[in-house]
Amino acid sequence: MTDLVPPPVTSGKSLMERLEDALLPLINLVFLLLMFFIVAGQLSDTPLPELPGTGQQAGNEQPYADLTVTAKGEWQVDGRTVTTQGLPKALPAPDEESPLKIAAEREIAMSDLESLLRVLEDSGYQEVILLTEPAS
């Protein structure tokens, strides 16, 4: 009876020699890619420009916020404290193009923030941006 699978073609080379022959194109490709990125990725001597809000430019500027939440859990719009019922009237109408900006003090309790977000969701606000104070 004859074998259905022909014997492997070895061309007289050992397994290690065949492995080396198979890896040579991969090594060439990696070398060419390395050379490409060395030539294409020129290093610049000019430093990166200062990003806005970093370094000396940052100062003590407060970003604009539609609503401020104090550490005591009070809600303020334009410096005036508002209640749960008066909050939707004091804030700008919900808009998908510009989300509501909320500034929260660092010491605010999570439960106060959750209750505020529930009131805002019930008022039709789908997206908000939460601004917090950085750690000192």
mmCIF file of C-alpha atoms in Angstrom:
data_model
loop_
_atom_site.group_PDB
_atom_site.id
_atom_site.type_symbol
_atom_site.label_atom_id
_atom_site.label_comp_id
_atom_site.label_asym_id
_atom_site.label_seq_id
_atom_site.Cartn_x
_atom_site.Cartn_y
_atom_site.Cartn_z
ATOM 1 C CA MET A 1 0.000 0.000 0.000
ATOM 2 C CA THR A 2 1.297 3.509 -0.817
ATOM 3 C CA ASP A 3 1.401 6.503 1.546
ATOM 4 C CA LEU A 4 -1.196 9.180 0.919
ATOM 5 C CA VAL A 5 1.031 11.945 2.292
ATOM 6 C CA PRO A 6 4.246 12.560 0.398
ATOM 7 C CA PRO A 7 7.413 12.750 2.466
ATOM 8 C CA PRO A 8 8.468 16.298 3.461
ATOM 9 C CA VAL A 9 10.748 18.043 1.056
ATOM 10 C CA THR A 10 13.953 18.753 2.916
ATOM 11 C CA SER A 11 16.277 19.415 0.013
ATOM 12 C CA GLY A 12 19.035 17.954 2.107
ATOM 13 C CA LYS A 13 18.931 20.750 4.754
ATOM 14 C CA SER A 14 18.608 20.218 8.480
ATOM 15 C CA LEU A 15 15.725 21.613 10.493
ATOM 16 C CA MET A 16 17.870 24.461 11.875
ATOM 17 C CA GLU A 17 18.996 25.494 8.386
ATOM 18 C CA ARG A 18 15.406 25.531 7.124
ATOM 19 C CA LEU A 19 14.353 27.600 10.165
ATOM 20 C CA GLU A 20 17.108 30.120 9.511
ATOM 21 C CA ASP A 21 16.038 30.375 5.864
ATOM 22 C CA ALA A 22 12.444 31.056 6.931
ATOM 23 C CA LEU A 23 13.458 33.785 9.418
ATOM 24 C CA LEU A 24 15.698 35.686 7.024
ATOM 25 C CA PRO A 25 12.838 37.539 5.222
ATOM 26 C CA LEU A 26 11.362 38.538 8.597
ATOM 27 C CA ILE A 27 14.701 39.922 9.771
ATOM 28 C CA ASN A 28 15.041 41.867 6.508
ATOM 29 C CA LEU A 29 11.555 43.329 6.921
ATOM 30 C CA VAL A 30 12.217 44.430 10.510
ATOM 31 C CA PHE A 31 15.484 46.033 9.437
ATOM 32 C CA LEU A 32 13.773 47.926 6.609
ATOM 33 C CA LEU A 33 11.027 49.157 8.942
ATOM 34 C CA LEU A 34 13.635 50.300 11.447
ATOM 35 C CA MET A 35 15.481 52.232 8.759
ATOM 36 C CA PHE A 36 12.224 53.791 7.532
ATOM 37 C CA PHE A 37 11.287 55.071 10.980
ATOM 38 C CA ILE A 38 14.785 56.390 11.610
ATOM 39 C CA VAL A 39 14.652 58.400 8.383
ATOM 40 C CA ALA A 40 10.980 59.427 8.585
ATOM 41 C CA GLY A 41 10.932 60.293 12.281
ATOM 42 C CA GLN A 42 13.202 63.304 12.369
ATOM 43 C CA LEU A 43 13.932 64.656 15.817
ATOM 44 C CA SER A 44 13.288 68.353 16.299
ATOM 45 C CA ASP A 45 15.499 70.730 18.249
ATOM 46 C CA THR A 46 12.630 73.141 18.884
ATOM 47 C CA PRO A 47 10.811 72.574 22.186
ATOM 48 C CA LEU A 48 7.085 72.007 22.366
ATOM 49 C CA PRO A 49 4.999 75.157 22.862
ATOM 50 C CA GLU A 50 3.441 75.853 26.252
ATOM 51 C CA LEU A 51 0.033 74.267 26.479
ATOM 52 C CA PRO A 52 -2.815 76.508 27.606
ATOM 53 C CA GLY A 53 -3.486 76.314 31.323
ATOM 54 C CA THR A 54 -0.047 74.944 32.241
ATOM 55 C CA GLY A 55 2.927 76.448 33.927
ATOM 56 C CA GLN A 56 2.825 80.175 34.553
ATOM 57 C CA GLN A 57 -0.253 80.738 32.405
ATOM 58 C CA ALA A 58 -2.507 78.686 34.682
ATOM 59 C CA GLY A 59 -2.488 81.134 37.589
ATOM 60 C CA ASN A 60 -5.583 81.100 39.754
ATOM 61 C CA GLU A 61 -8.104 81.455 36.954
ATOM 62 C CA GLN A 62 -11.404 79.774 37.641
ATOM 63 C CA PRO A 63 -13.004 78.092 34.613
ATOM 64 C CA TYR A 64 -16.544 79.147 33.778
ATOM 65 C CA ALA A 65 -19.180 76.863 35.273
ATOM 66 C CA ASP A 66 -22.949 77.010 34.924
ATOM 67 C CA LEU A 67 -23.423 75.503 38.392
ATOM 68 C CA THR A 68 -21.176 75.444 41.449
ATOM 69 C CA VAL A 69 -21.512 72.861 44.212
ATOM 70 C CA THR A 70 -19.981 73.861 47.546
ATOM 71 C CA ALA A 71 -18.492 71.509 50.135
ATOM 72 C CA LYS A 72 -21.631 72.028 52.226
ATOM 73 C CA GLY A 73 -23.726 70.640 49.377
ATOM 74 C CA GLU A 74 -25.240 73.995 48.330
ATOM 75 C CA TRP A 75 -25.974 74.616 44.678
ATOM 76 C CA GLN A 76 -25.051 78.058 43.341
ATOM 77 C CA VAL A 77 -25.816 79.639 39.990
ATOM 78 C CA ASP A 78 -24.112 83.001 39.359
ATOM 79 C CA GLY A 79 -23.273 83.246 43.079
ATOM 80 C CA ARG A 80 -26.883 82.733 44.228
ATOM 81 C CA THR A 81 -27.896 79.634 46.162
ATOM 82 C CA VAL A 82 -30.746 77.747 44.500
ATOM 83 C CA THR A 83 -33.065 74.991 45.690
ATOM 84 C CA THR A 84 -34.082 71.757 43.993
ATOM 85 C CA GLN A 85 -37.251 73.361 42.616
ATOM 86 C CA GLY A 86 -35.481 76.508 41.390
ATOM 87 C CA LEU A 87 -32.519 74.765 39.813
ATOM 88 C CA PRO A 88 -34.028 74.006 36.370
ATOM 89 C CA LYS A 89 -35.219 77.625 36.028
ATOM 90 C CA ALA A 90 -31.838 79.091 37.002
ATOM 91 C CA LEU A 91 -29.803 76.958 34.597
ATOM 92 C CA PRO A 92 -29.619 77.335 30.812
ATOM 93 C CA ALA A 93 -31.906 75.037 28.851
ATOM 94 C CA PRO A 94 -30.538 71.539 28.109
ATOM 95 C CA ASP A 95 -28.537 71.577 24.883
ATOM 96 C CA GLU A 96 -26.771 68.648 23.234
ATOM 97 C CA GLU A 97 -24.205 70.960 21.610
ATOM 98 C CA SER A 98 -22.920 72.473 24.866
ATOM 99 C CA PRO A 99 -23.127 70.287 27.970
ATOM 100 C CA LEU A 100 -23.765 71.781 31.402
ATOM 101 C CA LYS A 101 -20.560 72.609 33.310
ATOM 102 C CA ILE A 102 -20.585 71.827 37.019
ATOM 103 C CA ALA A 103 -17.788 73.019 39.337
ATOM 104 C CA ALA A 104 -17.504 70.956 42.510
ATOM 105 C CA GLU A 105 -15.350 71.722 45.523
ATOM 106 C CA ARG A 106 -12.891 69.063 46.580
ATOM 107 C CA GLU A 107 -14.600 68.241 49.900
ATOM 108 C CA ILE A 108 -18.059 67.534 48.441
ATOM 109 C CA ALA A 109 -19.719 64.305 49.537
ATOM 110 C CA MET A 110 -20.502 61.790 46.819
ATOM 111 C CA SER A 111 -24.105 61.523 48.044
ATOM 112 C CA ASP A 112 -24.592 65.276 47.432
ATOM 113 C CA LEU A 113 -23.174 64.940 43.932
ATOM 114 C CA GLU A 114 -25.393 61.940 43.174
ATOM 115 C CA SER A 115 -28.540 63.782 44.266
ATOM 116 C CA LEU A 116 -27.586 66.751 42.075
ATOM 117 C CA LEU A 117 -27.020 64.511 39.051
ATOM 118 C CA ARG A 118 -30.421 62.866 39.583
ATOM 119 C CA VAL A 119 -32.129 66.285 39.664
ATOM 120 C CA LEU A 120 -30.294 67.312 36.480
ATOM 121 C CA GLU A 121 -31.232 64.075 34.733
ATOM 122 C CA ASP A 122 -34.888 64.581 35.689
ATOM 123 C CA SER A 123 -34.636 68.124 34.275
ATOM 124 C CA GLY A 124 -33.529 66.835 30.856
ATOM 125 C CA TYR A 125 -29.738 67.218 30.992
ATOM 126 C CA GLN A 126 -28.170 64.271 29.185
ATOM 127 C CA GLU A 127 -24.520 65.286 29.402
ATOM 128 C CA VAL A 128 -22.544 67.283 31.968
ATOM 129 C CA ILE A 129 -18.924 68.232 32.423
ATOM 130 C CA LEU A 130 -17.685 67.961 36.010
ATOM 131 C CA LEU A 131 -14.915 70.397 36.941
ATOM 132 C CA THR A 132 -13.038 69.614 40.160
ATOM 133 C CA GLU A 133 -10.188 71.170 42.085
ATOM 134 C CA PRO A 134 -6.801 69.512 41.638
ATOM 135 C CA ALA A 135 -5.087 68.049 44.691
ATOM 136 C CA SER A 136 -2.478 70.325 46.221
#
